[in-house]
N, C-alpha and C. Protein backbone atom coordinates (compact mmCIF):
# COMPACT_ATOMS: atom_id res chain seq x y z
N ALA A 1 7.00 12.40 1.92
CA ALA A 1 6.11 11.24 2.58
C ALA A 1 6.70 11.48 3.92
N ALA A 2 6.38 11.65 5.05
CA ALA A 2 6.60 11.62 6.26
C ALA A 2 5.26 10.66 6.75
N ILE A 3 6.35 10.00 7.45
CA ILE A 3 5.46 8.38 8.48
C ILE A 3 5.91 8.69 9.90
N ILE A 4 4.94 8.06 10.61
CA ILE A 4 4.96 7.93 12.22
C ILE A 4 4.36 7.19 12.54
N TYR A 5 5.22 6.05 13.17
CA TYR A 5 5.24 4.79 13.68
C TYR A 5 5.22 4.52 14.77
N SER A 6 4.07 4.12 15.54
CA SER A 6 3.97 4.10 16.80
C SER A 6 3.91 2.31 16.94
N PHE A 7 4.45 2.06 18.74
CA PHE A 7 4.70 0.51 19.08
C PHE A 7 5.13 0.93 20.50
N ASP A 8 4.46 0.06 21.18
CA ASP A 8 4.48 -0.51 22.16
C ASP A 8 6.02 -1.03 22.88
N LEU A 9 6.88 -1.50 23.39
CA LEU A 9 8.21 -1.68 23.71
C LEU A 9 8.74 -2.21 25.06
N THR A 10 8.64 -3.63 24.50
CA THR A 10 9.34 -4.16 26.51
C THR A 10 10.41 -4.70 25.89
N VAL A 11 11.54 -3.74 26.91
CA VAL A 11 12.90 -5.29 26.71
C VAL A 11 13.26 -5.63 28.04
N SER A 12 13.41 -6.81 28.11
CA SER A 12 13.89 -7.30 29.46
C SER A 12 14.54 -8.62 29.83
N GLY A 13 15.06 -9.10 30.61
CA GLY A 13 15.82 -10.23 30.41
C GLY A 13 17.43 -9.63 30.69
N VAL A 14 17.60 -8.43 30.41
CA VAL A 14 18.88 -7.99 29.93
C VAL A 14 19.75 -8.19 30.58
N SER A 15 21.16 -9.60 29.97
CA SER A 15 22.43 -9.57 30.34
C SER A 15 23.49 -9.31 29.29
N ALA A 16 23.87 -8.57 30.25
CA ALA A 16 25.17 -7.87 29.14
C ALA A 16 26.61 -7.62 29.97
N SER A 17 27.73 -8.36 29.28
CA SER A 17 29.21 -8.21 29.53
C SER A 17 29.60 -8.22 29.08
N PRO A 18 30.36 -7.89 28.24
CA PRO A 18 30.42 -6.11 28.60
C PRO A 18 28.80 -5.44 28.28
N ALA A 19 28.70 -4.32 28.12
CA ALA A 19 27.45 -3.28 27.44
C ALA A 19 27.48 -3.86 26.10
N VAL A 20 26.55 -3.40 25.42
CA VAL A 20 25.93 -3.86 24.17
C VAL A 20 26.06 -2.66 23.18
N THR A 21 26.48 -1.97 22.20
CA THR A 21 26.19 -0.09 21.96
C THR A 21 24.89 0.04 21.05
N THR A 22 24.81 -1.68 20.66
CA THR A 22 23.78 -1.94 19.39
C THR A 22 22.96 -3.43 19.70
N ALA A 23 22.42 -3.19 19.87
CA ALA A 23 21.65 -5.09 20.76
C ALA A 23 20.65 -5.68 19.60
N ALA A 24 19.77 -4.39 18.95
CA ALA A 24 18.99 -4.51 18.20
C ALA A 24 18.54 -3.07 17.23
N THR A 25 18.35 -3.19 15.53
CA THR A 25 18.37 -2.67 15.08
C THR A 25 17.16 -1.91 14.63
N TRP A 26 15.89 -0.93 13.78
CA TRP A 26 14.65 -0.77 13.54
C TRP A 26 15.66 -0.17 12.39
N PHE A 27 15.37 0.30 10.99
CA PHE A 27 15.00 0.04 10.20
C PHE A 27 14.03 0.88 9.18
N VAL A 28 14.17 1.93 8.70
CA VAL A 28 13.23 2.72 7.49
C VAL A 28 13.34 3.14 6.17
N GLY A 29 13.06 2.29 5.09
CA GLY A 29 14.01 2.63 3.84
C GLY A 29 12.63 1.72 2.67
N SER A 30 13.89 0.76 1.75
CA SER A 30 12.63 -0.01 0.55
C SER A 30 13.84 -0.83 0.03
N GLY A 31 13.37 -1.56 -0.14
CA GLY A 31 14.04 -3.06 -1.34
C GLY A 31 14.91 -3.97 0.29
N PHE A 32 14.13 -3.96 1.43
CA PHE A 32 14.85 -4.55 2.57
C PHE A 32 14.77 -6.33 2.07
N GLY A 33 15.36 -7.31 2.08
CA GLY A 33 15.56 -8.78 2.04
C GLY A 33 14.79 -9.07 3.49
N THR A 34 14.69 -10.55 3.70
CA THR A 34 13.67 -11.04 5.12
C THR A 34 14.77 -11.21 5.20
N ASP A 35 16.34 -11.74 5.96
CA ASP A 35 17.06 -12.26 6.49
C ASP A 35 17.03 -11.55 7.79
N ASN A 36 17.95 -12.13 9.01
CA ASN A 36 18.35 -11.33 10.14
C ASN A 36 19.62 -10.06 10.15
N GLY A 37 19.82 -9.54 9.31
CA GLY A 37 20.52 -8.86 9.10
C GLY A 37 20.19 -7.56 8.38
N ASP A 38 21.52 -6.29 8.89
CA ASP A 38 21.01 -5.25 8.42
C ASP A 38 20.85 -5.02 6.96
N PRO A 39 20.00 -4.34 6.12
CA PRO A 39 20.24 -3.78 4.83
C PRO A 39 21.05 -3.92 3.94
N SER A 40 21.36 -4.73 2.86
CA SER A 40 22.67 -4.70 1.73
C SER A 40 22.40 -4.52 0.93
N PRO A 41 22.66 -3.01 0.06
CA PRO A 41 23.55 -2.31 0.65
C PRO A 41 23.03 -1.36 1.72
N ALA A 42 23.67 -0.84 2.27
CA ALA A 42 23.60 0.03 3.23
C ALA A 42 22.68 1.84 2.89
N SER A 43 22.70 2.05 1.80
CA SER A 43 21.57 2.98 0.89
C SER A 43 20.61 2.83 0.68
N LEU A 44 20.38 1.13 1.19
CA LEU A 44 18.15 1.28 0.96
C LEU A 44 18.15 1.65 2.85
N SER A 45 18.48 1.83 3.39
CA SER A 45 17.92 2.91 4.73
C SER A 45 17.77 4.18 4.75
N ASN A 46 16.37 4.96 4.79
CA ASN A 46 16.69 6.03 4.94
C ASN A 46 17.11 6.26 6.79
N SER A 47 16.36 5.56 7.41
CA SER A 47 16.92 5.77 8.88
C SER A 47 16.48 4.60 9.83
N ARG A 48 17.50 4.91 10.32
CA ARG A 48 17.53 3.62 12.03
C ARG A 48 17.45 3.79 13.25
N PHE A 49 17.52 3.62 14.43
CA PHE A 49 18.27 3.67 15.26
C PHE A 49 18.49 2.66 16.08
N ALA A 50 18.78 2.66 17.75
CA ALA A 50 19.26 0.93 17.70
C ALA A 50 18.92 0.99 19.09
N ILE A 51 18.87 -0.05 19.84
CA ILE A 51 18.96 -0.18 21.12
C ILE A 51 20.12 -0.70 21.55
N GLY A 52 20.49 0.02 23.57
CA GLY A 52 21.46 -1.59 23.59
C GLY A 52 20.91 -1.30 24.60
N PHE A 53 22.21 -2.62 25.23
CA PHE A 53 21.91 -3.12 26.84
C PHE A 53 22.97 -2.91 27.30
N ASN A 54 23.06 -2.65 28.58
CA ASN A 54 23.90 -2.10 29.26
C ASN A 54 23.92 -3.18 30.91
N THR A 55 25.10 -3.13 31.33
CA THR A 55 25.35 -4.06 32.34
C THR A 55 24.29 -4.01 33.58
N ASP A 56 24.31 -2.58 33.75
CA ASP A 56 22.74 -3.51 34.55
C ASP A 56 22.14 -3.63 35.02
N GLY A 57 21.56 -4.17 33.19
CA GLY A 57 20.33 -4.84 32.72
C GLY A 57 19.18 -3.80 32.66
N THR A 58 19.68 -2.60 32.52
CA THR A 58 18.95 -1.81 31.60
C THR A 58 18.98 -1.53 30.73
N PHE A 59 19.54 -0.59 29.35
CA PHE A 59 19.20 -0.34 28.05
C PHE A 59 19.03 0.96 27.90
N ASN A 60 19.49 1.26 27.06
CA ASN A 60 19.27 2.55 25.80
C ASN A 60 19.02 2.81 24.77
N PHE A 61 18.44 3.57 23.98
CA PHE A 61 18.25 3.68 22.76
C PHE A 61 19.70 4.91 22.26
N HIS A 62 19.66 4.62 21.19
CA HIS A 62 21.13 4.68 20.17
C HIS A 62 21.13 4.84 19.07
N VAL A 63 21.91 6.39 18.00
CA VAL A 63 21.91 6.75 16.92
C VAL A 63 22.92 5.71 16.36
N ILE A 64 23.28 5.31 15.59
CA ILE A 64 23.94 4.23 14.68
C ILE A 64 25.02 5.95 15.00
N SER A 65 25.11 6.71 14.66
CA SER A 65 26.38 7.58 13.91
C SER A 65 26.60 8.44 15.57
N GLY A 66 26.04 7.78 16.74
CA GLY A 66 26.89 8.57 17.79
C GLY A 66 25.86 8.48 19.05
N SER A 67 24.83 9.49 19.04
CA SER A 67 24.27 10.05 19.84
C SER A 67 23.62 8.67 20.93
N THR A 68 23.83 8.42 22.21
CA THR A 68 23.12 7.67 23.12
C THR A 68 22.31 8.52 24.04
N SER A 69 20.78 7.33 24.39
CA SER A 69 19.54 8.43 25.30
C SER A 69 20.20 8.03 26.77
N SER A 70 20.00 8.37 27.51
CA SER A 70 19.75 7.79 29.00
C SER A 70 19.71 6.31 29.01
N SER A 71 19.53 5.75 30.19
CA SER A 71 19.01 4.32 30.61
C SER A 71 17.74 4.09 30.99
N PHE A 72 16.66 3.04 30.11
CA PHE A 72 15.47 2.93 30.79
C PHE A 72 15.20 1.38 31.35
N SER A 73 14.50 1.51 32.21
CA SER A 73 14.29 0.42 33.35
C SER A 73 13.87 -0.79 32.20
N SER A 74 14.82 -1.96 33.01
CA SER A 74 14.63 -3.34 31.55
C SER A 74 13.01 -3.32 32.52
N GLY A 75 11.94 -4.29 31.88
CA GLY A 75 10.92 -5.12 32.45
C GLY A 75 9.82 -3.83 32.56
N THR A 76 9.76 -2.69 32.19
CA THR A 76 8.62 -1.21 31.85
C THR A 76 8.08 -1.19 30.32
N THR A 77 7.22 -1.18 29.96
CA THR A 77 6.78 -0.68 28.63
C THR A 77 6.55 0.68 28.59
N PHE A 78 6.95 1.29 27.40
CA PHE A 78 7.55 1.96 26.37
C PHE A 78 6.62 2.69 25.42
N ALA A 79 6.05 3.60 25.60
CA ALA A 79 5.27 3.81 24.03
C ALA A 79 6.67 4.60 23.33
N VAL A 80 6.72 4.01 22.10
CA VAL A 80 7.67 4.32 21.04
C VAL A 80 6.67 4.92 20.03
N THR A 81 7.03 6.46 19.65
CA THR A 81 6.98 6.73 18.40
C THR A 81 8.37 7.14 18.02
N TRP A 82 8.24 7.29 16.42
CA TRP A 82 9.47 7.20 15.72
C TRP A 82 8.44 8.26 14.06
N VAL A 83 9.29 9.54 14.36
CA VAL A 83 8.46 10.88 13.60
C VAL A 83 9.85 10.71 12.50
N LEU A 84 9.19 10.30 10.78
CA LEU A 84 10.33 10.61 9.58
C LEU A 84 9.69 11.53 8.91
N ASN A 85 10.67 12.51 8.72
CA ASN A 85 10.40 13.20 7.50
C ASN A 85 10.86 13.54 6.11
N ASP A 86 10.15 13.17 5.14
CA ASP A 86 11.02 13.69 3.95
C ASP A 86 10.01 14.11 2.85
N SER A 87 9.74 14.94 3.47
CA SER A 87 8.13 15.76 2.68
C SER A 87 8.47 17.26 1.91
N GLY A 88 9.88 17.48 1.97
CA GLY A 88 9.82 18.74 1.85
C GLY A 88 10.27 19.61 2.31
N SER A 89 9.51 19.86 3.43
CA SER A 89 9.10 20.94 4.25
C SER A 89 9.37 20.53 5.34
N THR A 90 9.16 21.16 6.55
CA THR A 90 9.36 21.27 8.14
C THR A 90 8.17 20.82 8.31
N LEU A 91 7.66 19.08 9.10
CA LEU A 91 6.32 18.67 9.49
C LEU A 91 6.22 19.18 10.88
N SER A 92 5.05 18.99 11.02
CA SER A 92 4.47 19.92 12.43
C SER A 92 3.18 18.63 12.65
N TYR A 93 3.58 18.18 14.13
CA TYR A 93 3.28 17.11 14.53
C TYR A 93 2.36 17.85 15.79
N LEU A 94 1.31 15.83 16.56
CA LEU A 94 1.09 16.32 17.68
C LEU A 94 1.97 15.28 19.17
N GLY A 95 2.84 15.88 19.08
CA GLY A 95 4.05 14.71 20.41
C GLY A 95 3.03 14.43 21.12
N PRO A 96 3.04 13.17 21.42
CA PRO A 96 2.74 11.88 22.92
C PRO A 96 3.08 12.57 23.94
N ASP A 97 3.71 14.11 24.36
CA ASP A 97 3.79 14.57 25.08
C ASP A 97 2.39 15.89 25.46
N GLY A 98 1.30 15.60 24.02
CA GLY A 98 0.61 16.90 24.05
C GLY A 98 1.02 17.64 23.11
N GLN A 99 1.92 18.65 23.00
CA GLN A 99 2.64 19.58 22.14
C GLN A 99 3.10 19.71 21.03
N THR A 100 2.68 20.86 19.87
CA THR A 100 2.84 20.32 18.91
C THR A 100 4.22 20.30 18.72
N ASP A 101 4.88 19.52 18.30
CA ASP A 101 6.49 19.96 17.65
C ASP A 101 6.89 20.08 16.07
N THR A 102 8.04 19.82 16.19
CA THR A 102 8.37 20.05 14.71
C THR A 102 9.33 19.33 13.98
N VAL A 103 9.53 18.95 13.10
CA VAL A 103 10.83 17.95 12.81
C VAL A 103 11.09 18.27 11.17
N GLY A 104 12.28 18.77 10.57
CA GLY A 104 12.51 19.14 9.93
C GLY A 104 12.91 18.24 8.50
N ASN A 105 12.86 19.06 7.28
CA ASN A 105 12.61 17.61 6.29
C ASN A 105 14.37 16.68 6.18
N GLY A 106 14.68 15.60 5.86
CA GLY A 106 15.48 14.86 6.20
C GLY A 106 15.73 14.49 7.52
N LYS A 107 14.88 14.35 8.34
CA LYS A 107 14.90 14.36 9.96
C LYS A 107 14.16 13.26 10.50
N TRP A 108 14.48 12.69 11.80
CA TRP A 108 13.65 12.12 12.31
C TRP A 108 13.49 12.33 14.06
N ASP A 109 12.68 12.44 14.59
CA ASP A 109 12.15 12.38 16.59
C ASP A 109 11.94 10.84 16.78
N LEU A 110 12.13 10.99 17.61
CA LEU A 110 11.64 9.64 18.89
C LEU A 110 11.60 10.05 20.07
N TRP A 111 10.40 9.21 20.38
CA TRP A 111 10.24 9.80 21.49
C TRP A 111 9.99 8.06 22.61
N ALA A 112 10.10 8.20 23.59
CA ALA A 112 9.73 6.99 24.30
C ALA A 112 8.47 7.16 25.62
N GLY A 113 7.84 7.06 25.66
CA GLY A 113 6.32 7.93 26.35
C GLY A 113 6.36 9.09 25.59
N SER A 114 5.95 10.07 26.85
CA SER A 114 6.44 11.96 26.69
C SER A 114 6.96 11.96 26.76
N THR A 115 8.73 11.33 26.44
CA THR A 115 9.99 11.88 26.74
C THR A 115 10.35 11.78 25.33
N LEU A 116 11.22 13.41 25.16
CA LEU A 116 11.60 12.80 23.29
C LEU A 116 12.69 12.44 23.38
N VAL A 117 13.25 11.21 22.63
CA VAL A 117 14.45 11.03 22.93
C VAL A 117 15.27 11.30 22.06
N PHE A 118 15.50 11.41 21.26
CA PHE A 118 16.33 12.60 19.70
C PHE A 118 15.35 13.34 18.88
N ASP A 119 16.15 14.46 19.15
CA ASP A 119 15.33 15.45 18.36
C ASP A 119 16.17 16.06 17.41
N GLU A 120 15.41 15.77 15.85
CA GLU A 120 15.64 16.42 14.82
C GLU A 120 17.08 15.47 14.54
N LYS A 121 17.51 14.14 14.31
CA LYS A 121 18.12 13.72 13.70
C LYS A 121 18.47 13.73 12.61
N THR A 122 19.23 13.19 11.49
CA THR A 122 19.31 13.64 9.74
C THR A 122 19.08 12.00 9.15
N ALA A 123 18.73 11.48 8.73
CA ALA A 123 18.29 10.61 7.75
C ALA A 123 19.54 10.03 7.65
N ASP A 124 19.88 9.00 7.14
CA ASP A 124 21.06 8.14 6.98
C ASP A 124 21.13 8.50 5.32
N ASN A 125 19.44 8.31 4.63
CA ASN A 125 19.42 8.33 2.82
C ASN A 125 19.02 9.05 2.57
N SER A 126 18.41 10.32 2.75
CA SER A 126 17.38 10.64 2.77
C SER A 126 16.09 10.63 1.20
N SER A 127 17.03 10.16 0.34
CA SER A 127 16.40 9.58 -0.83
C SER A 127 16.07 8.35 -1.21
N ALA A 128 16.16 7.41 0.40
CA ALA A 128 15.72 6.36 0.03
C ALA A 128 14.14 6.33 0.66
N PRO A 129 13.04 5.45 0.08
CA PRO A 129 11.62 6.02 0.28
C PRO A 129 11.29 5.43 1.71
N LEU A 130 10.09 5.73 1.95
CA LEU A 130 9.74 5.79 3.43
C LEU A 130 8.84 4.40 3.36
N ALA A 131 9.57 2.95 2.90
CA ALA A 131 8.52 2.88 2.11
C ALA A 131 8.33 1.05 3.52
N GLU A 132 8.85 1.03 4.64
CA GLU A 132 9.68 -0.94 4.92
C GLU A 132 9.69 0.13 6.01
N LEU A 133 9.52 -0.91 6.86
CA LEU A 133 10.20 -1.30 8.34
C LEU A 133 10.90 -2.84 8.54
N LYS A 134 11.85 -3.03 9.23
CA LYS A 134 12.53 -3.77 9.32
C LYS A 134 13.59 -3.64 11.17
N PHE A 135 13.26 -4.79 11.44
CA PHE A 135 13.34 -4.89 12.64
C PHE A 135 14.96 -6.49 13.00
N VAL A 136 16.42 -5.64 13.64
CA VAL A 136 16.91 -6.72 13.39
C VAL A 136 17.53 -6.94 14.82
N PHE A 137 17.37 -8.02 14.74
CA PHE A 137 17.77 -8.41 16.83
C PHE A 137 18.71 -9.43 16.62
N GLU A 138 19.92 -8.80 16.15
CA GLU A 138 21.19 -9.97 15.58
C GLU A 138 22.25 -10.33 16.84
N ASN A 139 22.29 -9.35 17.77
CA ASN A 139 23.33 -9.92 19.05
C ASN A 139 23.64 -10.76 19.51
N THR A 140 24.79 -11.89 19.71
CA THR A 140 24.99 -12.88 19.82
C THR A 140 25.88 -12.90 20.99
N SER A 141 25.99 -11.56 21.66
CA SER A 141 27.42 -11.93 23.03
C SER A 141 26.65 -11.08 24.22
N SER A 142 25.23 -10.45 24.48
CA SER A 142 24.33 -10.25 25.20
C SER A 142 22.80 -11.17 25.52
N SER A 143 21.65 -11.62 25.92
CA SER A 143 20.15 -11.52 25.67
C SER A 143 19.51 -10.70 26.65
N GLY A 144 18.53 -10.90 26.28
CA GLY A 144 17.02 -10.30 26.57
C GLY A 144 15.89 -10.30 25.43
N THR A 145 15.15 -10.16 26.23
CA THR A 145 13.86 -9.94 24.96
C THR A 145 13.07 -8.98 24.95
N ILE A 146 12.83 -8.81 23.30
CA ILE A 146 12.75 -7.43 22.74
C ILE A 146 11.18 -7.83 22.66
N THR A 147 9.72 -7.12 23.57
CA THR A 147 8.57 -7.16 23.20
C THR A 147 8.21 -5.90 22.09
N MET A 148 7.36 -6.27 21.17
CA MET A 148 6.42 -4.95 20.64
C MET A 148 5.23 -5.88 20.30
N ASP A 149 4.64 -4.48 20.58
CA ASP A 149 2.63 -4.57 20.24
C ASP A 149 2.43 -3.22 20.10
N ASN A 150 1.30 -3.67 19.16
CA ASN A 150 0.15 -2.20 18.75
C ASN A 150 0.95 -1.54 17.53
N PHE A 151 1.06 -1.88 17.21
CA PHE A 151 1.49 -1.24 16.74
C PHE A 151 0.29 -0.18 15.64
N SER A 152 0.70 0.69 15.00
CA SER A 152 0.22 1.90 14.02
C SER A 152 1.51 2.59 13.46
N ILE A 153 1.06 2.81 12.20
CA ILE A 153 1.87 3.56 11.03
C ILE A 153 0.64 4.38 10.50
N ALA A 154 0.67 5.81 10.43
CA ALA A 154 0.57 6.91 9.56
C ALA A 154 0.96 7.30 8.58
N ALA A 155 0.77 8.09 8.34
CA ALA A 155 1.06 8.61 6.69
C ALA A 155 0.77 9.86 7.16
N VAL A 156 1.54 11.00 6.98
CA VAL A 156 1.21 12.21 7.12
C VAL A 156 0.96 12.82 6.16
N PRO A 157 0.04 14.16 5.61
CA PRO A 157 -0.52 14.35 4.17
C PRO A 157 0.66 15.20 4.35
N GLU A 158 1.43 15.34 2.69
CA GLU A 158 2.05 16.71 2.21
C GLU A 158 1.23 17.44 1.91
N PRO A 159 2.22 18.98 2.73
CA PRO A 159 1.36 20.21 2.29
C PRO A 159 0.53 19.85 1.41
N ALA A 160 0.50 19.28 0.31
CA ALA A 160 0.14 20.07 -0.94
C ALA A 160 -1.45 19.55 -0.97
N GLU A 161 -1.28 17.65 -0.20
CA GLU A 161 -2.46 17.94 0.34
C GLU A 161 -3.42 17.81 1.18
N TRP A 162 -2.70 18.76 2.31
CA TRP A 162 -3.87 19.76 2.63
C TRP A 162 -5.09 20.40 2.09
N GLY A 163 -4.97 21.07 0.84
CA GLY A 163 -5.55 22.01 0.48
C GLY A 163 -6.67 21.19 -0.23
N LEU A 164 -6.45 19.83 -0.88
CA LEU A 164 -7.21 19.27 -1.56
C LEU A 164 -8.10 18.33 -0.28
N LEU A 165 -8.19 17.91 0.82
CA LEU A 165 -8.38 17.91 1.86
C LEU A 165 -9.82 18.55 2.08
N SER A 166 -8.65 19.86 2.53
CA SER A 166 -9.64 21.00 3.10
C SER A 166 -10.82 21.23 1.89
N GLY A 167 -10.36 21.07 0.61
CA GLY A 167 -11.37 21.79 -0.53
C GLY A 167 -12.49 20.10 -0.88
N ILE A 168 -12.04 19.13 -0.15
CA ILE A 168 -12.95 18.22 -0.85
C ILE A 168 -13.78 18.26 0.47
N GLY A 169 -13.38 18.86 2.21
CA GLY A 169 -14.07 18.95 2.96
C GLY A 169 -15.84 19.91 2.72
N LEU A 170 -14.66 21.10 2.39
CA LEU A 170 -15.50 22.02 2.28
C LEU A 170 -16.81 21.98 1.54
N LEU A 171 -16.39 21.62 0.07
CA LEU A 171 -16.98 20.63 -0.93
C LEU A 171 -18.57 19.71 -0.62
N ALA A 172 -17.87 18.76 1.00
CA ALA A 172 -18.98 18.05 1.61
C ALA A 172 -19.94 18.70 2.15
N PHE A 173 -19.26 19.49 3.40
CA PHE A 173 -19.74 20.63 3.47
C PHE A 173 -21.13 21.45 3.49
N CYS A 174 -20.84 21.97 1.81
CA CYS A 174 -21.54 22.45 1.15
C CYS A 174 -22.64 22.03 0.65
N GLY A 175 -22.68 20.58 0.59
CA GLY A 175 -23.65 19.52 0.11
C GLY A 175 -24.34 18.78 1.04
N LEU A 176 -24.25 19.44 2.22
CA LEU A 176 -24.19 18.51 3.43
C LEU A 176 -25.59 19.70 3.59
N ARG A 177 -25.20 20.89 3.38
CA ARG A 177 -26.01 22.00 3.88
C ARG A 177 -27.19 22.35 2.81
N GLU A 178 -26.99 22.39 1.46
CA GLU A 178 -28.05 22.01 0.38
C GLU A 178 -28.73 21.10 0.23
N TRP A 179 -28.37 20.06 0.59
CA TRP A 179 -29.55 18.61 1.23
C TRP A 179 -30.44 19.12 2.14
N ARG A 180 -30.14 19.91 2.96
CA ARG A 180 -30.62 19.37 4.36
C ARG A 180 -31.83 20.91 4.12
N GLN A 181 -30.93 21.99 3.45
CA GLN A 181 -31.97 23.08 2.81
C GLN A 181 -33.30 22.47 2.24
N HIS A 182 -32.76 21.82 1.41
CA HIS A 182 -33.87 21.20 0.40
C HIS A 182 -34.95 19.71 1.35
N GLY A 183 -34.31 19.14 1.65
CA GLY A 183 -34.62 18.01 2.17
C GLY A 183 -35.67 18.97 3.33
N ALA A 184 -35.58 19.71 3.82
CA ALA A 184 -36.65 20.37 5.06
C ALA A 184 -37.25 21.23 4.10
N GLY A 185 -37.85 21.43 3.64
CA GLY A 185 -38.52 22.31 2.64
C GLY A 185 -38.00 24.09 2.87
N LEU A 186 -36.55 24.13 2.84
CA LEU A 186 -36.70 25.60 3.17
C LEU A 186 -36.17 26.10 1.48
N ARG A 187 -36.29 26.07 0.72
CA ARG A 187 -35.63 26.00 -0.54
C ARG A 187 -36.93 27.13 -0.76
N HIS A 188 -36.18 28.42 -1.19
CA HIS A 188 -37.40 29.18 -1.52
C HIS A 188 -37.95 29.33 -3.15
């Protein structure tokens, strides 16, 4: 499966002293509970990313395994696009920057607006299905407001499904053509 999650994110009122690396986390996986805690066991999570709060009132995106993005201004809305691929092959998709991009199997990309923040990050557990999205804001040593809006979830067809979709499209086209010829009295 491959999924593209998109949403508008606004982080405001950030106050952190000291800086907090993981203030809130997004998870994709299966079997999550409804509590405000990380999925347990961790194997339920396919992939995750977090945001951190900085002492200067800005925030950054963070890969739990280590990478941290440059800082983003608090109070600005960013269109976040998270592309996750567990399709069994490399996925090509149209990035928010208008260019064709790829993400390998068992990997994910994260965009903020038209900026590719993280490229080809490895899934935590690619055997966990891409079935549920969970957000956890559990940090108590800092403060800030996280607002999300305009969610879009798009399942990307598997390569094998493209052939089926193309075949259905071709049949529909041929049927329409036949109908037009018959309906217009063009049959001989």
